[in-house]
């Protein structure tokens, strides 16, 4: 197809497509004749992935390029692919790892994960991210919200087992990798949206039974 | 305390503090004498909240200002406060709401929520956000991941009821509002990090039982 059709089918403007081509997020089309370049279904799929990463996943252009490089290297062991993809989706945060409160939160996360019996590398950046959130909640005197931790651990174990079962049951390794990325980026967006909706529901029910302490009314969804 | 102490106790540089003062995220200190300004524990708490929103929550300066305005208006009904806070935490996405695939995903989310019996306003922006993620997964041929939806709905219901119980049991409305914001921003960061850790665990266990199809090894955490 020509770039105009690629644009209309993907819902992406021609200048944006040219930008993604220049930024090497999208591989070049096939030059046919002097002024004509052909694109195929692979380009359309890639363009949808780029838009989804940037618009829904709010991934930066630089990180999107890293993720796509991982997707494009299916001869690497799946393990290394995931590592690359995972690192691009985890931009380092501006944290002070020498702060005693942060170190305590980091140690608490490791204890939590060990007690749950999870097989996780002690150097996983997600442990740092969890420590960021825990130390922020403590510094702001919202320590009581950490009572949720055992419930989070319990429900996420159940969720993750099913997610991984779904992904590894796919035939092609490259589809597993793209699925892992899609499940991370869009699965998080979906879970976060559904969690807020569930909170609206829970506070609406509170409102009905006890208007004085309600968090939000049934029409109070935002 | 002087600005130097505010800086060291909050782990925020003096130029950053001056920037937050200029941007009206942080209220001015009390001018004492010609060249001296005093800050108090309220400033320190506010500064920690600002840093947490921006560094952990990755909220923009403009959105942080809106959230803080909501926190600062405790004479408004809690319901309106939450509305304001919620809108600032939900920046509008670049979505095409006329796209039939998106509209179908939006209708599917509404059906899902109705079937779950949740009391949620049909105009909630979280329904749009869930539709963004669902239409992205479908456009990229990852529709099979949507088999997770009933599990997400089930576990998030359980999570939200406990979260809302925790928050509304607080004595002061202002603490409930800040707790709701903290629970949204840092709770999401925490849940997302724990979900990835749970996925590492689930794939590590897969690896042990079936090395050929493992998603990542026990040392493959990223």
Coordinates of C-alpha atoms in Angstrom, one line a residue:
Chain A
X1 CA 0.0 0.0 0.0
X2 CA 1.0 3.7 -0.4
X3 CA 1.8 5.9 2.5
X4 CA -1.7 7.6 2.2
X5 CA -3.4 4.2 2.8
X6 CA -1.0 3.3 5.6
X7 CA -2.0 6.7 7.1
X8 CA -5.8 6.2 6.8
X9 CA -5.7 2.6 8.0
X10 CA -3.5 3.3 11.0
X11 CA -5.2 6.6 11.9
X12 CA -1.7 8.2 11.9
X13 CA -0.9 11.4 10.0
X14 CA 1.6 11.2 7.1
X15 CA 4.0 13.6 8.9
X16 CA 3.9 11.3 12.0
X17 CA 4.6 8.3 9.8
X18 CA 7.6 10.2 8.3
X19 CA 8.8 11.0 11.8
X20 CA 8.6 7.4 12.9
X21 CA 10.5 6.4 9.7
X22 CA 13.2 9.0 10.4
X23 CA 13.4 7.9 14.0
X24 CA 13.8 4.3 12.9
X25 CA 10.8 3.1 14.8
X26 CA 9.2 2.0 11.6
X27 CA 11.4 0.1 9.0
X28 CA 11.6 1.7 5.5
X29 CA 9.1 0.7 2.8
X30 CA 10.1 -0.9 -0.4
X31 CA 11.1 1.6 -3.1
X32 CA 9.3 0.9 -6.3
X33 CA 10.2 3.1 -9.2
X34 CA 11.3 6.7 -8.8
X35 CA 8.7 8.2 -6.5
X36 CA 6.8 5.3 -5.1
X37 CA 7.3 3.4 -1.9
X38 CA 5.2 0.4 -0.9
X39 CA 4.3 -0.5 2.7
X40 CA 2.8 -3.8 3.8
X41 CA 0.7 -5.3 6.6
X42 CA 3.8 -5.6 8.7
X43 CA 4.2 -1.8 8.6
X44 CA 0.6 -1.3 9.5
X45 CA 1.0 -3.7 12.5
X46 CA 4.2 -1.9 13.6
X47 CA 2.6 1.5 13.3
X48 CA -0.3 0.4 15.5
X49 CA 2.2 -0.9 18.1
X50 CA 4.1 2.4 18.0
X51 CA 1.0 4.5 18.5
X52 CA -0.2 2.2 21.3
X53 CA 3.1 2.3 23.1
X54 CA 3.3 6.1 22.8
X55 CA -0.4 7.1 23.2
X56 CA -1.7 4.4 25.6
X57 CA 1.5 3.3 27.3
X58 CA 3.0 6.9 27.4
X59 CA 6.4 5.4 26.5
X60 CA 8.9 7.9 25.1
X61 CA 10.1 7.7 21.5
X62 CA 13.6 6.6 22.7
X63 CA 12.1 3.8 24.9
X64 CA 9.7 2.7 22.2
X65 CA 12.7 2.3 19.9
X66 CA 14.4 0.0 22.5
X67 CA 11.2 -2.1 22.9
X68 CA 10.8 -2.5 19.2
X69 CA 14.5 -3.5 18.8
X70 CA 13.8 -6.3 21.3
X71 CA 10.7 -7.4 19.3
X72 CA 12.8 -7.3 16.1
X73 CA 15.5 -9.7 17.5
X74 CA 13.6 -13.0 17.8
X75 CA 16.8 -15.0 17.3
X76 CA 18.0 -13.9 20.7
X77 CA 16.9 -16.2 23.6
X78 CA 13.5 -15.1 24.8
X79 CA 15.0 -14.4 28.2
X80 CA 17.4 -11.7 26.8
X81 CA 14.6 -10.2 24.7
X82 CA 12.4 -9.8 27.8
X83 CA 15.3 -8.3 29.7
X84 CA 15.8 -5.7 27.0
X85 CA 12.1 -5.0 26.7
X86 CA 11.7 -4.8 30.4
X87 CA 14.5 -2.4 30.9
X88 CA 13.1 0.0 28.2
X89 CA 9.8 0.0 30.0
X90 CA 11.4 0.7 33.3
X91 CA 13.0 4.1 33.0
X92 CA 15.2 4.8 36.0
X93 CA 13.6 7.0 38.6
X94 CA 15.4 9.9 40.4
X95 CA 15.7 8.1 43.7
X96 CA 18.2 8.5 46.5
X97 CA 19.3 5.0 47.2
X98 CA 21.4 6.1 50.1
X99 CA 18.4 7.5 52.0
X100 CA 17.9 5.3 55.1
X101 CA 14.1 5.4 54.7
X102 CA 14.3 4.2 51.1
X103 CA 16.7 1.4 52.1
X104 CA 14.3 0.3 54.8
X105 CA 11.4 0.3 52.3
X106 CA 13.6 -1.7 49.9
X107 CA 14.4 -4.3 52.6
X108 CA 10.7 -4.5 53.5
X109 CA 9.8 -5.3 49.9
X110 CA 12.5 -8.0 49.7
X111 CA 11.1 -9.5 53.0
X112 CA 7.5 -9.4 51.6
X113 CA 8.5 -11.1 48.4
X114 CA 10.6 -13.8 50.2
X115 CA 7.8 -14.5 52.7
X116 CA 5.4 -14.9 49.7
X117 CA 7.9 -17.4 48.3
X118 CA 8.3 -15.6 45.0
X119 CA 11.2 -16.6 42.8
X120 CA 12.6 -13.1 42.0
X121 CA 16.1 -11.8 41.5
X122 CA 17.1 -9.5 44.4
X123 CA 18.4 -7.0 41.8
X124 CA 15.0 -6.6 40.0
X125 CA 14.3 -2.9 39.3
X126 CA 10.7 -3.5 40.2
X127 CA 11.8 -4.0 43.8
X128 CA 13.3 -0.5 43.6
X129 CA 10.0 0.8 42.2
X130 CA 8.0 -0.8 44.9
X131 CA 10.4 0.7 47.5
X132 CA 9.9 4.2 45.8
X133 CA 6.1 3.9 46.3
X134 CA 6.4 2.5 49.9
X135 CA 8.9 5.2 51.0
X136 CA 6.7 7.9 49.4
X137 CA 3.6 6.7 51.3
X138 CA 5.5 6.6 54.6
X139 CA 7.1 10.0 54.1
X140 CA 3.6 11.4 53.6
X141 CA 2.1 9.7 56.6
X142 CA 0.0 7.3 54.6
X143 CA 1.6 4.2 56.2
X144 CA -1.8 2.8 56.9
X145 CA -2.3 2.1 53.2
X146 CA 0.5 -0.4 53.4
X147 CA -2.0 -2.7 55.2
X148 CA -3.0 -3.4 51.6
X149 CA 0.3 -5.1 50.8
X150 CA -0.6 -8.7 51.7
X151 CA -3.8 -8.4 49.7
X152 CA -1.9 -7.0 46.7
X153 CA 0.6 -9.9 46.9
X154 CA -2.2 -12.4 47.1
X155 CA -4.3 -11.2 44.2
X156 CA -1.3 -10.4 41.9
X157 CA 0.0 -13.9 42.3
X158 CA -3.3 -15.2 41.0
X159 CA -3.4 -12.7 38.1
X160 CA 0.2 -13.3 37.1
X161 CA -0.1 -17.1 36.9
X162 CA -3.0 -16.8 34.5
X163 CA -1.3 -14.1 32.4
X164 CA 1.9 -16.1 32.0
X165 CA -0.1 -19.2 31.2
X166 CA -1.8 -17.3 28.4
X167 CA 1.4 -15.9 27.0
X168 CA 3.6 -19.0 27.0
X169 CA 0.8 -21.0 25.4
X170 CA 1.4 -19.0 22.2
X171 CA 3.2 -20.8 19.4
X172 CA 5.7 -18.2 18.2
X173 CA 8.4 -16.8 20.6
X174 CA 8.1 -13.4 18.9
X175 CA 4.4 -13.3 19.7
X176 CA 5.2 -14.2 23.3
X177 CA 7.6 -11.2 23.5
X178 CA 5.2 -8.7 21.9
X179 CA 2.4 -10.1 24.1
X180 CA 4.5 -9.6 27.2
X181 CA 5.1 -6.0 26.2
X182 CA 1.5 -5.5 25.3
X183 CA 0.4 -7.2 28.5
X184 CA 2.7 -5.0 30.6
X185 CA 1.9 -1.6 29.0
X186 CA -1.8 -2.1 28.2
X187 CA -2.5 -4.5 31.0
X188 CA -1.3 -1.9 33.5
X189 CA -3.4 0.8 31.8
X190 CA -6.4 -1.6 32.0
X191 CA -5.8 -2.6 35.6
X192 CA -5.3 0.9 36.8
X193 CA -8.5 2.1 35.1
X194 CA -10.5 -0.9 36.5
X195 CA -9.1 -0.3 39.9
X196 CA -10.3 3.3 39.9
X197 CA -13.7 2.2 38.7
X198 CA -13.8 -0.4 41.5
X199 CA -13.0 2.3 43.9
X200 CA -15.9 4.5 42.6
X201 CA -18.2 1.5 43.1
X202 CA -16.9 0.8 46.6
X203 CA -17.3 4.4 47.6
X204 CA -20.7 4.7 46.0
X205 CA -21.8 1.7 48.1
X206 CA -20.3 3.4 51.2
X207 CA -22.3 6.5 50.3
X208 CA -25.6 4.6 50.2
X209 CA -24.9 3.0 53.6
X210 CA -23.2 5.9 55.3
X211 CA -23.4 9.2 53.5
X212 CA -21.3 11.1 56.1
X213 CA -18.1 9.3 55.3
X214 CA -18.5 8.5 51.6
X215 CA -15.5 8.9 49.4
X216 CA -17.6 9.7 46.3
X217 CA -21.2 9.4 45.3
X218 CA -22.5 7.1 42.5
X219 CA -22.5 10.1 40.2
X220 CA -19.1 11.2 41.6
X221 CA -17.1 9.1 39.2
X222 CA -14.4 11.2 37.5
Chain B
X1 CA 13.2 26.4 59.6
X2 CA 15.2 28.2 56.9
X3 CA 15.2 27.1 53.3
X4 CA 18.6 25.3 53.7
X5 CA 17.0 23.0 56.4
X6 CA 13.9 22.5 54.3
X7 CA 16.2 21.5 51.4
X8 CA 18.2 19.0 53.5
X9 CA 15.2 17.5 55.3
X10 CA 13.2 17.1 52.1
X11 CA 16.1 16.0 49.9
X12 CA 15.2 18.8 47.4
X13 CA 17.7 21.3 46.1
X14 CA 17.2 25.0 46.9
X15 CA 16.7 25.9 43.2
X16 CA 13.9 23.2 43.0
X17 CA 12.3 24.6 46.1
X18 CA 12.4 28.1 44.5
X19 CA 10.9 26.7 41.3
X20 CA 8.0 25.1 43.3
X21 CA 7.4 28.4 45.1
X22 CA 7.4 30.3 41.8
X23 CA 5.0 27.7 40.3
X24 CA 2.7 28.1 43.3
X25 CA 3.0 24.4 44.2
X26 CA 4.5 25.3 47.5
X27 CA 2.9 28.2 49.5
X28 CA 5.3 31.0 50.4
X29 CA 7.1 30.9 53.8
X30 CA 6.7 33.6 56.5
X31 CA 8.8 36.6 55.9
X32 CA 10.7 37.4 59.1
X33 CA 12.9 40.5 59.0
X34 CA 14.6 41.8 55.9
X35 CA 16.3 38.7 54.5
X36 CA 14.8 35.8 56.3
X37 CA 11.9 33.5 55.4
X38 CA 10.7 30.8 57.8
X39 CA 9.2 27.5 56.6
X40 CA 7.3 25.0 58.8
X41 CA 6.5 21.2 59.0
X42 CA 3.5 21.9 56.6
X43 CA 6.0 23.1 53.9
X44 CA 8.1 20.0 54.5
X45 CA 5.1 17.7 54.1
X46 CA 3.9 19.6 51.0
X47 CA 7.4 19.4 49.5
X48 CA 7.4 15.6 50.0
X49 CA 4.0 15.3 48.4
X50 CA 5.2 17.4 45.4
X51 CA 8.3 15.3 44.9
X52 CA 6.4 12.1 45.2
X53 CA 3.8 13.1 42.7
X54 CA 6.4 14.3 40.2
X55 CA 9.1 11.6 40.8
X56 CA 7.1 8.5 41.7
X57 CA 3.7 9.4 40.1
X58 CA 5.3 11.1 37.0
X59 CA 2.6 13.7 37.3
X60 CA 3.3 17.0 35.3
X61 CA 3.9 20.2 37.2
X62 CA 0.6 21.6 35.9
X63 CA -1.3 18.5 37.0
X64 CA 0.5 18.5 40.4
X65 CA -0.8 22.0 40.9
X66 CA -4.4 21.0 40.2
X67 CA -4.1 18.0 42.6
X68 CA -2.6 20.3 45.3
X69 CA -5.4 22.8 44.8
X70 CA -7.9 20.1 45.5
X71 CA -6.0 19.1 48.6
X72 CA -6.0 22.7 49.7
X73 CA -9.8 23.2 49.5
X74 CA -11.1 21.0 52.3
X75 CA -14.3 23.1 52.7
X76 CA -15.5 21.9 49.3
X77 CA -17.6 18.7 49.6
X78 CA -15.3 15.6 49.5
X79 CA -17.0 14.6 46.3
X80 CA -16.0 17.7 44.4
X81 CA -12.5 17.5 45.8
X82 CA -12.1 14.0 44.5
X83 CA -13.5 15.0 41.1
X84 CA -10.9 17.8 40.8
X85 CA -8.1 15.5 42.0
X86 CA -9.2 12.7 39.8
X87 CA -9.4 14.8 36.6
X88 CA -5.9 16.1 37.2
X89 CA -4.6 12.6 37.5
X90 CA -6.4 11.6 34.3
X91 CA -4.9 13.7 31.5
X92 CA -6.9 13.3 28.4
X93 CA -5.4 10.8 25.9
X94 CA -5.1 11.4 22.1
X95 CA -7.9 9.0 21.2
X96 CA -10.2 8.9 18.2
X97 CA -13.7 8.5 19.8
X98 CA -15.3 8.1 16.4
X99 CA -13.2 5.0 15.6
X100 CA -15.7 2.1 15.4
X101 CA -13.2 -0.3 17.0
X102 CA -12.7 2.1 19.9
X103 CA -16.5 2.6 20.3
X104 CA -17.0 -1.2 20.4
X105 CA -14.3 -1.5 23.1
X106 CA -16.0 1.3 25.1
X107 CA -19.3 -0.5 24.9
X108 CA -17.6 -3.8 26.0
X109 CA -16.2 -2.1 29.1
X110 CA -19.6 -0.7 30.0
X111 CA -21.2 -4.2 29.6
X112 CA -18.4 -5.7 31.7
X113 CA -18.9 -3.1 34.5
X114 CA -22.7 -3.5 34.3
X115 CA -22.5 -7.3 34.5
X116 CA -20.2 -7.0 37.5
X117 CA -22.9 -4.8 39.1
X118 CA -20.6 -1.9 39.8
X119 CA -22.1 1.5 40.6
X120 CA -20.2 3.7 38.1
X121 CA -21.1 6.7 36.1
X122 CA -21.3 5.9 32.4
X123 CA -19.3 9.1 31.6
X124 CA -16.3 8.1 33.8
X125 CA -13.0 8.8 32.0
X126 CA -11.7 5.5 33.3
X127 CA -14.1 3.7 31.0
X128 CA -12.4 5.6 28.1
X129 CA -9.0 4.6 29.4
X130 CA -10.0 1.0 29.7
X131 CA -11.4 1.2 26.1
X132 CA -8.0 2.6 24.9
X133 CA -6.2 -0.4 26.3
X134 CA -8.7 -2.9 25.0
X135 CA -8.8 -1.5 21.5
X136 CA -5.0 -1.3 21.4
X137 CA -4.7 -5.0 22.4
X138 CA -7.3 -5.9 19.8
X139 CA -5.6 -3.8 17.0
X140 CA -2.3 -5.6 17.8
X141 CA -3.9 -9.1 17.7
X142 CA -3.5 -9.7 21.4
X143 CA -7.2 -10.2 22.0
X144 CA -6.5 -13.4 23.9
X145 CA -5.1 -11.3 26.7
X146 CA -8.7 -10.0 27.2
X147 CA -9.5 -13.4 28.7
X148 CA -8.0 -11.8 31.8
X149 CA -10.8 -9.3 32.2
X150 CA -13.1 -11.3 34.5
X151 CA -10.2 -12.1 36.7
X152 CA -9.2 -8.4 36.9
X153 CA -12.7 -7.4 37.7
X154 CA -12.9 -10.0 40.4
X155 CA -9.6 -9.2 42.2
X156 CA -10.0 -5.4 41.9
X157 CA -13.4 -5.5 43.5
X158 CA -11.8 -7.1 46.5
X159 CA -8.9 -4.7 46.5
X160 CA -11.0 -1.6 46.1
X161 CA -13.4 -2.4 48.9
X162 CA -10.5 -2.8 51.4
X163 CA -8.8 0.4 50.1
X164 CA -11.9 2.5 50.4
X165 CA -12.6 1.1 53.9
X166 CA -9.1 2.1 54.9
X167 CA -9.5 5.6 53.6
X168 CA -12.9 6.5 54.8
X169 CA -12.1 5.3 58.3
X170 CA -9.7 8.3 58.6
X171 CA -11.0 11.1 60.8
X172 CA -10.2 14.2 58.7
X173 CA -11.7 14.7 55.3
X174 CA -8.5 16.4 54.0
X175 CA -6.5 13.3 55.0
X176 CA -9.0 11.1 53.1
X177 CA -8.5 13.2 50.0
X178 CA -4.7 13.2 50.2
X179 CA -4.9 9.5 51.0
X180 CA -7.1 8.9 47.9
X181 CA -4.5 10.7 45.7
X182 CA -1.6 8.9 47.4
X183 CA -3.4 5.6 47.0
X184 CA -4.1 6.3 43.4
X185 CA -0.6 7.4 42.4
X186 CA 1.6 5.3 44.6
X187 CA -0.9 2.4 44.9
X188 CA -0.7 2.1 41.1
X189 CA 3.1 2.3 41.1
X190 CA 3.2 -0.4 43.8
X191 CA 0.6 -2.7 42.1
X192 CA 2.4 -2.4 38.8
X193 CA 5.8 -3.2 40.3
X194 CA 4.3 -6.2 42.3
X195 CA 2.5 -7.5 39.2
X196 CA 5.8 -7.6 37.2
X197 CA 7.5 -9.3 40.1
X198 CA 4.6 -11.8 40.3
X199 CA 5.0 -12.4 36.5
X200 CA 8.8 -13.1 37.0
X201 CA 7.8 -15.6 39.7
X202 CA 5.2 -17.2 37.5
X203 CA 7.6 -17.5 34.5
X204 CA 10.4 -18.7 36.7
X205 CA 8.2 -21.6 37.9
X206 CA 7.2 -22.3 34.3
X207 CA 10.9 -22.4 33.5
X208 CA 11.6 -25.0 36.2
X209 CA 8.7 -27.2 35.0
X210 CA 9.0 -26.6 31.3
X211 CA 12.2 -24.9 30.2
X212 CA 11.2 -24.8 26.5
X213 CA 8.3 -22.4 26.9
X214 CA 9.5 -20.3 29.8
X215 CA 8.9 -16.6 29.7
X216 CA 12.0 -15.8 31.8
X217 CA 14.3 -17.7 34.1
X218 CA 14.6 -17.1 37.9
X219 CA 17.7 -14.9 37.1
X220 CA 15.8 -13.3 34.3
X221 CA 14.1 -10.6 36.3
X222 CA 14.6 -7.2 34.9

